[in-house]
Amino acid sequence: PSVASSSSRLSVPVDEAFEFPRNRLTVQETIGEGAFGIVKRAIAYGIGRVPKATQVAVKSLREDVTYQDQYEFMKEAEVMKSVKRMGSHINIVNFLGCCTQGAGPLYVIVEYAKKGNLRNYLMSFRSQENSLVTWREDLELCMLSSGNTLDGNYDKDTLSQRMLLSFSHQVARGMEFLASHKCIHRDLAARNILVTEDNVLKIADFGLARNGEYYKKKSRGQIPVKWMPPEALFDMKYTEKSDVWSYGVLMWEIFTLGGMPYPTIPQEDLYGKLMEGYRMEKPPFATDSLYDTMRRCWNHYPDDRPDFSLLVLIMERQLVRVA
Ligand code: ADE
């Protein structure tokens, strides 16, 4: 495909329902970057029928991308729009509008999440040195390291087991919504969940096109082998139940505070190990029954895995227990 210079941009028909005027958008610093895309923070005036300034995130493409990339980018926007037409959900990154007309880059405007992605957020609770992370009696997760005592004043948040459970619950809720609208994520992982200022979790990147080259080329995540079930690894079969497997891996990431799955297994050996029945161990911060839930998500046969509605109920039952 040819390279589109800034003067040769893909022409996109206007969609009045979602078009947002560029002059009501003040674009600010870059908050995320990939091989093709850039995400910037912005202020939008009067978006979503509210007559005020709202912090938003705007996604755009790099200058030197191909027509094919522009096309894929618009396809992602179309998926987000079609989900949006069916309603919003607090646990997804909702689409707010786009700028496709006039001079300037194609912009897709989505909700902003101040605390960034869940993996980095969880890792920020690990302490730097060889420290001990332990549960206190009140189930607060505390970081013990030199110069950082239990009674110290933390200027950052403290994590609790309840919060980790709430994270698992919120992701299950967002996925239940997406699954009910026949949206299969295909790359559910902590790196693709965003955290707002109020610790609301939002599933991101559910609109990405994942067939073919575009996805493979992305330096951001190649193929996320360690989040994929056998049927997706072996014959690219993606369903709600393959997202459920990934959800099990995501729970494991949550309860290891952003651990890397299967750290000692090379990607190319994973399929064989899974077929032999190998599964990850119980993370230190998970209870036996949470680990049991992970193992159910990792059942070999998709039909033997719970669906997201059941996972929501399971998480609610667990939340009541630690209330
Ligand atoms: N990085 C990527 N997308 C983002 C968003 N919507 N909010 C904050 N950071 C992001």
Short mmCIF file of N, CA and C in Angstrom, two decimals, residues 9-181:
data_model
loop_
_atom_site.label_atom_id
_atom_site.label_comp_id
_atom_site.label_asym_id
_atom_site.label_seq_id
_atom_site.Cartn_x
_atom_site.Cartn_y
_atom_site.Cartn_z
N ARG A 9 -4.99 12.41 2.60
CA ARG A 9 -5.64 11.63 3.63
C ARG A 9 -6.87 10.94 3.08
N LEU A 10 -7.14 9.81 3.64
CA LEU A 10 -8.33 9.06 3.28
C LEU A 10 -9.54 9.96 3.47
N SER A 11 -10.42 9.99 2.48
CA SER A 11 -11.61 10.81 2.67
C SER A 11 -12.70 9.97 3.31
N VAL A 12 -13.32 10.50 4.34
CA VAL A 12 -14.27 9.75 5.15
C VAL A 12 -15.62 10.46 5.09
N PRO A 13 -16.68 9.73 4.81
CA PRO A 13 -17.99 10.39 4.80
C PRO A 13 -18.35 10.88 6.21
N VAL A 14 -19.00 12.02 6.29
CA VAL A 14 -19.32 12.56 7.61
C VAL A 14 -20.46 11.77 8.25
N ASP A 15 -20.30 11.47 9.54
CA ASP A 15 -21.35 10.81 10.30
C ASP A 15 -21.82 11.83 11.33
N GLU A 16 -22.92 12.51 10.98
CA GLU A 16 -23.37 13.66 11.79
C GLU A 16 -23.61 13.30 13.25
N ALA A 17 -24.02 12.07 13.48
CA ALA A 17 -24.35 11.68 14.85
C ALA A 17 -23.13 11.75 15.77
N PHE A 18 -21.94 11.55 15.20
CA PHE A 18 -20.75 11.46 16.06
C PHE A 18 -19.67 12.48 15.74
N GLU A 19 -19.85 13.27 14.68
CA GLU A 19 -18.81 14.23 14.30
C GLU A 19 -18.73 15.34 15.35
N PHE A 20 -17.51 15.63 15.78
CA PHE A 20 -17.30 16.68 16.78
C PHE A 20 -16.44 17.77 16.15
N PRO A 21 -16.83 19.05 16.30
CA PRO A 21 -16.06 20.12 15.65
C PRO A 21 -14.66 20.28 16.25
N ARG A 22 -13.67 20.32 15.39
CA ARG A 22 -12.27 20.43 15.85
C ARG A 22 -12.03 21.66 16.71
N ASN A 23 -12.76 22.74 16.41
CA ASN A 23 -12.49 23.98 17.16
C ASN A 23 -13.00 23.94 18.60
N ARG A 24 -13.67 22.85 18.97
CA ARG A 24 -14.07 22.71 20.38
C ARG A 24 -13.20 21.69 21.12
N LEU A 25 -12.03 21.39 20.51
CA LEU A 25 -11.10 20.43 21.09
C LEU A 25 -9.75 21.09 21.30
N THR A 26 -9.23 21.09 22.53
CA THR A 26 -7.87 21.58 22.77
C THR A 26 -7.00 20.36 23.08
N VAL A 27 -6.12 20.03 22.12
CA VAL A 27 -5.32 18.83 22.25
C VAL A 27 -4.07 19.14 23.07
N GLN A 28 -3.77 18.28 24.05
CA GLN A 28 -2.63 18.51 24.93
C GLN A 28 -1.58 17.42 24.82
N GLU A 29 -0.97 17.02 25.94
CA GLU A 29 0.22 16.16 25.83
C GLU A 29 -0.09 14.72 25.39
N THR A 30 0.95 14.06 24.87
CA THR A 30 0.85 12.66 24.49
C THR A 30 0.82 11.79 25.73
N ILE A 31 -0.14 10.84 25.79
CA ILE A 31 -0.21 9.95 26.96
C ILE A 31 -0.02 8.49 26.58
N GLY A 32 0.07 8.23 25.29
CA GLY A 32 0.30 6.85 24.87
C GLY A 32 0.76 6.83 23.42
N GLU A 33 1.60 5.85 23.09
CA GLU A 33 2.11 5.77 21.72
C GLU A 33 2.28 4.32 21.32
N GLY A 34 1.93 4.01 20.11
CA GLY A 34 2.18 2.67 19.57
C GLY A 34 2.88 2.81 18.23
N ALA A 35 2.99 1.70 17.51
CA ALA A 35 3.68 1.73 16.23
C ALA A 35 2.95 2.63 15.23
N PHE A 36 1.63 2.67 15.32
CA PHE A 36 0.84 3.43 14.35
C PHE A 36 0.07 4.57 14.97
N GLY A 37 -0.31 4.39 16.21
CA GLY A 37 -1.21 5.36 16.82
C GLY A 37 -0.57 6.19 17.90
N ILE A 38 -1.21 7.31 18.19
CA ILE A 38 -0.79 8.19 19.27
C ILE A 38 -2.05 8.53 20.05
N VAL A 39 -1.95 8.57 21.38
CA VAL A 39 -3.08 8.99 22.20
C VAL A 39 -2.67 10.26 22.94
N LYS A 40 -3.50 11.28 22.85
CA LYS A 40 -3.21 12.52 23.56
C LYS A 40 -4.36 12.87 24.49
N ARG A 41 -4.02 13.55 25.56
CA ARG A 41 -5.06 14.09 26.43
C ARG A 41 -5.60 15.34 25.76
N ALA A 42 -6.87 15.64 25.95
CA ALA A 42 -7.45 16.84 25.35
C ALA A 42 -8.60 17.33 26.21
N ILE A 43 -8.97 18.57 25.96
CA ILE A 43 -10.17 19.12 26.59
C ILE A 43 -11.21 19.31 25.48
N ALA A 44 -12.40 18.78 25.72
CA ALA A 44 -13.47 18.93 24.74
C ALA A 44 -14.55 19.81 25.35
N TYR A 45 -14.97 20.81 24.60
CA TYR A 45 -16.01 21.71 25.09
C TYR A 45 -17.36 21.28 24.56
N GLY A 46 -18.23 20.91 25.47
CA GLY A 46 -19.59 20.54 25.08
C GLY A 46 -19.67 19.23 24.33
N ILE A 47 -19.01 18.18 24.86
CA ILE A 47 -19.12 16.86 24.21
C ILE A 47 -20.14 16.03 24.98
N GLY A 48 -20.86 15.17 24.28
CA GLY A 48 -21.86 14.32 24.93
C GLY A 48 -22.99 15.11 25.54
N ARG A 49 -23.36 16.16 24.87
CA ARG A 49 -24.50 17.00 25.28
C ARG A 49 -24.34 17.64 26.65
N VAL A 50 -23.11 17.66 27.20
CA VAL A 50 -22.91 18.42 28.44
C VAL A 50 -22.21 19.73 28.10
N PRO A 51 -22.81 20.86 28.49
CA PRO A 51 -22.25 22.16 28.11
C PRO A 51 -21.09 22.59 28.99
N LYS A 52 -20.07 21.75 29.08
CA LYS A 52 -18.91 22.10 29.90
C LYS A 52 -17.64 21.49 29.30
N ALA A 53 -16.50 21.83 29.91
CA ALA A 53 -15.23 21.28 29.44
C ALA A 53 -15.02 19.90 30.06
N THR A 54 -14.67 18.91 29.25
CA THR A 54 -14.47 17.54 29.72
C THR A 54 -13.08 17.08 29.30
N GLN A 55 -12.36 16.41 30.21
CA GLN A 55 -11.09 15.80 29.82
C GLN A 55 -11.39 14.56 29.01
N VAL A 56 -10.74 14.43 27.89
CA VAL A 56 -10.95 13.27 27.01
C VAL A 56 -9.59 12.76 26.53
N ALA A 57 -9.60 11.62 25.86
CA ALA A 57 -8.39 11.12 25.19
C ALA A 57 -8.69 11.13 23.70
N VAL A 58 -7.74 11.62 22.90
CA VAL A 58 -7.94 11.55 21.45
C VAL A 58 -6.89 10.63 20.84
N LYS A 59 -7.40 9.72 20.03
CA LYS A 59 -6.51 8.79 19.33
C LYS A 59 -6.33 9.29 17.92
N SER A 60 -5.10 9.23 17.42
CA SER A 60 -4.87 9.59 16.02
C SER A 60 -3.78 8.68 15.49
N LEU A 61 -3.51 8.81 14.20
CA LEU A 61 -2.47 7.99 13.59
C LEU A 61 -1.23 8.84 13.39
N ARG A 62 -0.09 8.19 13.32
CA ARG A 62 1.14 8.91 12.97
C ARG A 62 0.99 9.46 11.56
N GLU A 63 1.83 10.41 11.24
CA GLU A 63 1.72 11.11 9.95
C GLU A 63 1.98 10.21 8.74
N ASP A 64 2.96 9.30 8.90
CA ASP A 64 3.47 8.60 7.73
C ASP A 64 2.84 7.22 7.52
N VAL A 65 1.62 7.02 8.01
CA VAL A 65 1.03 5.68 7.87
C VAL A 65 0.39 5.49 6.50
N THR A 66 0.09 4.25 6.18
CA THR A 66 -0.49 3.92 4.87
C THR A 66 -2.01 4.12 4.86
N TYR A 67 -2.56 4.09 3.66
CA TYR A 67 -4.02 4.14 3.54
C TYR A 67 -4.65 2.97 4.28
N GLN A 68 -3.97 1.82 4.18
CA GLN A 68 -4.47 0.63 4.85
C GLN A 68 -4.62 0.88 6.36
N ASP A 69 -3.62 1.54 6.96
CA ASP A 69 -3.67 1.84 8.39
C ASP A 69 -4.82 2.80 8.70
N GLN A 70 -5.00 3.79 7.81
CA GLN A 70 -6.10 4.74 8.02
C GLN A 70 -7.44 4.03 7.95
N TYR A 71 -7.52 3.10 7.03
CA TYR A 71 -8.74 2.33 6.87
C TYR A 71 -9.02 1.49 8.12
N GLU A 72 -7.98 0.82 8.63
CA GLU A 72 -8.13 0.01 9.83
C GLU A 72 -8.53 0.88 11.04
N PHE A 73 -7.95 2.06 11.08
CA PHE A 73 -8.24 3.00 12.16
C PHE A 73 -9.72 3.39 12.14
N MET A 74 -10.23 3.66 10.94
CA MET A 74 -11.65 4.02 10.83
C MET A 74 -12.53 2.82 11.14
N LYS A 75 -12.04 1.62 10.82
CA LYS A 75 -12.81 0.42 11.14
C LYS A 75 -12.94 0.26 12.66
N GLU A 76 -11.84 0.55 13.36
CA GLU A 76 -11.86 0.50 14.82
C GLU A 76 -12.90 1.49 15.34
N ALA A 77 -12.91 2.69 14.75
CA ALA A 77 -13.88 3.71 15.17
C ALA A 77 -15.30 3.22 14.91
N GLU A 78 -15.50 2.51 13.79
CA GLU A 78 -16.84 2.01 13.46
C GLU A 78 -17.31 0.97 14.48
N VAL A 79 -16.39 0.11 14.92
CA VAL A 79 -16.76 -0.89 15.93
C VAL A 79 -17.15 -0.17 17.22
N MET A 80 -16.35 0.84 17.60
CA MET A 80 -16.64 1.58 18.83
C MET A 80 -17.99 2.28 18.72
N LYS A 81 -18.27 2.84 17.55
CA LYS A 81 -19.56 3.51 17.34
C LYS A 81 -20.70 2.51 17.46
N SER A 82 -20.52 1.31 16.87
CA SER A 82 -21.63 0.37 16.89
C SER A 82 -21.90 -0.12 18.31
N VAL A 83 -20.84 -0.24 19.12
CA VAL A 83 -21.06 -0.57 20.54
C VAL A 83 -21.78 0.59 21.21
N LYS A 84 -21.34 1.81 20.90
CA LYS A 84 -21.92 3.02 21.49
C LYS A 84 -23.43 3.15 21.20
N ARG A 85 -23.81 2.76 19.98
CA ARG A 85 -25.23 2.85 19.61
C ARG A 85 -26.09 1.96 20.49
N MET A 86 -25.45 0.92 21.06
CA MET A 86 -26.21 0.00 21.92
C MET A 86 -26.17 0.43 23.37
N GLY A 87 -25.53 1.54 23.64
CA GLY A 87 -25.49 2.06 25.01
C GLY A 87 -24.07 2.23 25.49
N SER A 88 -23.92 2.78 26.69
CA SER A 88 -22.59 2.94 27.27
C SER A 88 -22.51 2.01 28.47
N HIS A 89 -21.31 1.75 28.91
CA HIS A 89 -21.13 0.98 30.14
C HIS A 89 -19.97 1.60 30.90
N ILE A 90 -20.13 1.72 32.20
CA ILE A 90 -19.10 2.39 33.00
C ILE A 90 -17.75 1.67 32.92
N ASN A 91 -17.76 0.35 32.67
CA ASN A 91 -16.49 -0.39 32.68
C ASN A 91 -15.88 -0.62 31.30
N ILE A 92 -16.26 0.23 30.33
CA ILE A 92 -15.53 0.23 29.06
C ILE A 92 -15.10 1.66 28.75
N VAL A 93 -14.08 1.79 27.92
CA VAL A 93 -13.67 3.13 27.46
C VAL A 93 -14.68 3.53 26.39
N ASN A 94 -15.61 4.40 26.75
CA ASN A 94 -16.68 4.75 25.83
C ASN A 94 -16.22 5.72 24.75
N PHE A 95 -16.77 5.48 23.56
CA PHE A 95 -16.53 6.34 22.42
C PHE A 95 -17.34 7.63 22.62
N LEU A 96 -16.72 8.78 22.35
CA LEU A 96 -17.43 10.04 22.55
C LEU A 96 -17.69 10.80 21.26
N GLY A 97 -16.85 10.61 20.27
CA GLY A 97 -17.05 11.32 19.01
C GLY A 97 -15.82 11.20 18.15
N CYS A 98 -15.85 11.83 16.97
CA CYS A 98 -14.63 11.82 16.16
C CYS A 98 -14.56 13.07 15.30
N CYS A 99 -13.37 13.38 14.82
CA CYS A 99 -13.15 14.48 13.89
C CYS A 99 -12.61 13.86 12.61
N THR A 100 -13.44 13.86 11.59
CA THR A 100 -13.03 13.23 10.33
C THR A 100 -13.00 14.22 9.18
N GLN A 101 -13.48 15.43 9.44
CA GLN A 101 -13.62 16.40 8.35
C GLN A 101 -12.62 17.55 8.50
N GLY A 102 -12.42 18.27 7.42
CA GLY A 102 -11.57 19.46 7.46
C GLY A 102 -10.10 19.13 7.59
N ALA A 103 -9.28 20.19 7.74
CA ALA A 103 -7.84 20.00 7.83
C ALA A 103 -7.48 19.42 9.19
N GLY A 104 -6.46 18.57 9.21
CA GLY A 104 -6.00 17.98 10.47
C GLY A 104 -6.18 16.49 10.46
N PRO A 105 -5.58 15.83 11.45
CA PRO A 105 -5.62 14.36 11.48
C PRO A 105 -7.01 13.83 11.81
N LEU A 106 -7.22 12.56 11.49
CA LEU A 106 -8.43 11.87 11.93
C LEU A 106 -8.30 11.68 13.43
N TYR A 107 -9.33 12.09 14.15
CA TYR A 107 -9.31 11.91 15.60
C TYR A 107 -10.46 11.03 16.03
N VAL A 108 -10.18 10.11 16.95
CA VAL A 108 -11.24 9.37 17.62
C VAL A 108 -11.18 9.81 19.08
N ILE A 109 -12.32 10.28 19.59
CA ILE A 109 -12.36 10.83 20.95
C ILE A 109 -13.00 9.81 21.88
N VAL A 110 -12.29 9.47 22.94
CA VAL A 110 -12.79 8.49 23.91
C VAL A 110 -12.65 9.04 25.33
N GLU A 111 -13.23 8.32 26.27
CA GLU A 111 -13.11 8.72 27.68
C GLU A 111 -11.65 8.68 28.13
N TYR A 112 -11.33 9.57 29.03
CA TYR A 112 -9.97 9.67 29.56
C TYR A 112 -9.89 8.92 30.89
N ALA A 113 -8.78 8.21 31.09
CA ALA A 113 -8.57 7.50 32.36
C ALA A 113 -7.23 7.94 32.94
N LYS A 114 -7.31 8.68 34.02
CA LYS A 114 -6.14 9.38 34.54
C LYS A 114 -4.99 8.48 34.99
N LYS A 115 -5.31 7.32 35.59
CA LYS A 115 -4.25 6.50 36.17
C LYS A 115 -3.58 5.54 35.19
N GLY A 116 -3.93 5.64 33.90
CA GLY A 116 -3.24 4.81 32.91
C GLY A 116 -3.63 3.34 32.97
N ASN A 117 -2.76 2.47 32.45
CA ASN A 117 -3.17 1.08 32.33
C ASN A 117 -3.01 0.30 33.64
N LEU A 118 -3.85 -0.74 33.76
CA LEU A 118 -3.95 -1.49 35.01
C LEU A 118 -2.65 -2.19 35.37
N ARG A 119 -1.92 -2.67 34.37
CA ARG A 119 -0.68 -3.41 34.68
C ARG A 119 0.31 -2.49 35.40
N ASN A 120 0.53 -1.30 34.83
CA ASN A 120 1.46 -0.35 35.47
C ASN A 120 0.94 0.10 36.82
N TYR A 121 -0.37 0.29 36.89
CA TYR A 121 -0.97 0.74 38.15
C TYR A 121 -0.73 -0.30 39.25
N LEU A 122 -0.97 -1.58 38.92
CA LEU A 122 -0.75 -2.64 39.91
C LEU A 122 0.72 -2.72 40.31
N MET A 123 1.61 -2.58 39.31
CA MET A 123 3.04 -2.69 39.61
C MET A 123 3.53 -1.55 40.49
N SER A 124 2.80 -0.41 40.43
CA SER A 124 3.22 0.73 41.25
C SER A 124 3.05 0.44 42.74
N PHE A 125 2.33 -0.63 43.07
CA PHE A 125 2.16 -0.99 44.48
C PHE A 125 3.23 -1.94 44.98
N ARG A 126 4.08 -2.37 44.07
CA ARG A 126 5.20 -3.20 44.52
C ARG A 126 6.26 -2.23 45.01
N SER A 127 7.00 -2.64 46.02
CA SER A 127 8.03 -1.69 46.41
C SER A 127 9.33 -2.00 45.70
N GLN A 128 10.16 -0.99 45.66
CA GLN A 128 11.36 -1.05 44.84
C GLN A 128 12.31 -2.18 45.24
N GLU A 129 12.79 -2.10 46.48
CA GLU A 129 13.83 -3.07 46.85
C GLU A 129 13.23 -4.43 47.11
N ASN A 130 14.03 -5.35 47.60
CA ASN A 130 13.59 -6.67 47.97
C ASN A 130 12.67 -6.54 49.10
N SER A 131 11.46 -6.24 48.85
CA SER A 131 10.63 -5.96 49.99
C SER A 131 9.59 -7.02 50.10
N LEU A 132 8.92 -6.94 51.19
CA LEU A 132 7.93 -7.95 51.50
C LEU A 132 6.58 -7.30 51.26
N VAL A 133 5.75 -7.95 50.56
CA VAL A 133 4.40 -7.43 50.40
C VAL A 133 3.50 -8.40 51.15
N THR A 134 2.72 -7.91 52.05
CA THR A 134 1.97 -8.84 52.90
C THR A 134 0.56 -8.33 53.18
N TRP A 135 -0.29 -9.21 53.62
CA TRP A 135 -1.63 -8.82 53.99
C TRP A 135 -1.66 -8.46 55.47
N ARG A 136 -2.27 -7.35 55.82
CA ARG A 136 -2.45 -7.04 57.22
C ARG A 136 -3.75 -7.67 57.66
N GLU A 137 -4.00 -7.68 58.99
CA GLU A 137 -5.20 -8.36 59.45
C GLU A 137 -6.48 -7.81 58.83
N ASP A 138 -6.49 -6.52 58.62
CA ASP A 138 -7.69 -5.92 58.03
C ASP A 138 -7.69 -6.09 56.51
N LEU A 139 -6.83 -6.97 56.06
CA LEU A 139 -6.74 -7.31 54.64
C LEU A 139 -6.20 -6.18 53.79
N GLU A 140 -5.56 -5.23 54.42
CA GLU A 140 -4.92 -4.21 53.62
C GLU A 140 -3.58 -4.71 53.16
N LEU A 141 -3.29 -4.47 51.93
CA LEU A 141 -2.04 -4.91 51.38
C LEU A 141 -1.02 -3.82 51.67
N CYS A 142 0.05 -4.19 52.34
CA CYS A 142 0.99 -3.16 52.74
C CYS A 142 2.36 -3.43 52.15
N MET A 143 3.03 -2.40 51.87
CA MET A 143 4.38 -2.52 51.36
C MET A 143 5.34 -2.32 52.52
N LEU A 144 6.11 -3.34 52.80
CA LEU A 144 7.10 -3.21 53.86
C LEU A 144 8.46 -3.15 53.22
N SER A 145 9.11 -2.07 53.41
CA SER A 145 10.50 -2.01 52.95
C SER A 145 11.19 -1.00 53.82
N SER A 146 12.50 -0.92 53.72
CA SER A 146 13.21 -0.01 54.59
C SER A 146 12.69 1.41 54.37
N GLY A 147 12.47 2.08 55.45
CA GLY A 147 12.01 3.47 55.35
C GLY A 147 10.55 3.60 54.97
N ASN A 148 9.86 2.49 54.97
CA ASN A 148 8.45 2.54 54.58
C ASN A 148 7.70 1.63 55.53
N THR A 149 7.31 2.18 56.66
CA THR A 149 6.72 1.34 57.70
C THR A 149 5.22 1.22 57.53
N LEU A 150 4.67 0.30 58.27
CA LEU A 150 3.23 0.09 58.19
C LEU A 150 2.42 1.33 58.57
N ASP A 151 2.96 2.11 59.49
CA ASP A 151 2.19 3.27 59.94
C ASP A 151 2.57 4.52 59.17
N GLY A 152 3.45 4.38 58.22
CA GLY A 152 3.91 5.56 57.47
C GLY A 152 2.75 6.21 56.73
N ASN A 153 2.93 7.45 56.42
CA ASN A 153 1.90 8.11 55.61
C ASN A 153 2.19 7.84 54.16
N TYR A 154 1.27 7.21 53.51
CA TYR A 154 1.45 6.95 52.10
C TYR A 154 0.84 8.09 51.34
N ASP A 155 1.58 8.57 50.37
CA ASP A 155 0.93 9.60 49.55
C ASP A 155 0.26 8.96 48.35
N LYS A 156 0.51 7.65 48.20
CA LYS A 156 -0.24 7.00 47.13
C LYS A 156 -1.32 6.10 47.74
N ASP A 157 -2.12 5.54 46.88
CA ASP A 157 -3.22 4.70 47.34
C ASP A 157 -2.67 3.45 48.00
N THR A 158 -3.44 2.85 48.88
CA THR A 158 -3.07 1.52 49.34
C THR A 158 -4.06 0.55 48.74
N LEU A 159 -3.56 -0.62 48.44
CA LEU A 159 -4.39 -1.64 47.83
C LEU A 159 -4.95 -2.53 48.91
N SER A 160 -6.13 -3.02 48.71
CA SER A 160 -6.67 -4.00 49.63
C SER A 160 -7.12 -5.21 48.82
N GLN A 161 -7.33 -6.30 49.50
CA GLN A 161 -7.81 -7.49 48.80
C GLN A 161 -9.17 -7.19 48.17
N ARG A 162 -9.94 -6.38 48.89
CA ARG A 162 -11.23 -5.99 48.38
C ARG A 162 -11.11 -5.23 47.06
N MET A 163 -10.09 -4.40 46.99
CA MET A 163 -9.88 -3.62 45.77
C MET A 163 -9.50 -4.54 44.60
N LEU A 164 -8.64 -5.52 44.87
CA LEU A 164 -8.25 -6.46 43.80
C LEU A 164 -9.48 -7.24 43.32
N LEU A 165 -10.34 -7.59 44.28
CA LEU A 165 -11.58 -8.27 43.92
C LEU A 165 -12.49 -7.36 43.12
N SER A 166 -12.57 -6.12 43.56
CA SER A 166 -13.40 -5.15 42.85
C SER A 166 -12.90 -4.98 41.42
N PHE A 167 -11.57 -4.97 41.24
CA PHE A 167 -11.01 -4.88 39.87
C PHE A 167 -11.50 -6.06 39.03
N SER A 168 -11.41 -7.27 39.61
CA SER A 168 -11.85 -8.47 38.87
C SER A 168 -13.34 -8.38 38.52
N HIS A 169 -14.11 -7.88 39.48
CA HIS A 169 -15.55 -7.73 39.28
C HIS A 169 -15.84 -6.72 38.16
N GLN A 170 -15.16 -5.59 38.21
CA GLN A 170 -15.42 -4.54 37.22
C GLN A 170 -15.09 -5.00 35.79
N VAL A 171 -13.98 -5.75 35.65
CA VAL A 171 -13.63 -6.24 34.32
C VAL A 171 -14.69 -7.23 33.85
N ALA A 172 -15.16 -8.11 34.77
CA ALA A 172 -16.20 -9.07 34.40
C ALA A 172 -17.47 -8.33 33.94
N ARG A 173 -17.80 -7.24 34.63
CA ARG A 173 -18.98 -6.46 34.24
C ARG A 173 -18.84 -5.84 32.84
N GLY A 174 -17.70 -5.24 32.59
CA GLY A 174 -17.46 -4.65 31.27
C GLY A 174 -17.50 -5.71 30.17
N MET A 175 -16.90 -6.88 30.47
CA MET A 175 -16.89 -7.95 29.46
C MET A 175 -18.28 -8.54 29.26
N GLU A 176 -19.07 -8.59 30.33
CA GLU A 176 -20.45 -9.08 30.20
C GLU A 176 -21.21 -8.17 29.23
N PHE A 177 -20.99 -6.87 29.38
CA PHE A 177 -21.63 -5.91 28.48
C PHE A 177 -21.17 -6.12 27.03
N LEU A 178 -19.86 -6.22 26.83
CA LEU A 178 -19.35 -6.39 25.45
C LEU A 178 -19.84 -7.70 24.86
N ALA A 179 -19.80 -8.79 25.65
CA ALA A 179 -20.23 -10.09 25.15
C ALA A 179 -21.72 -10.06 24.79
N SER A 180 -22.51 -9.33 25.59
CA SER A 180 -23.95 -9.27 25.30
C SER A 180 -24.20 -8.52 23.99
N HIS A 181 -23.22 -7.75 23.54
CA HIS A 181 -23.34 -7.08 22.25
C HIS A 181 -22.48 -7.73 21.19
#
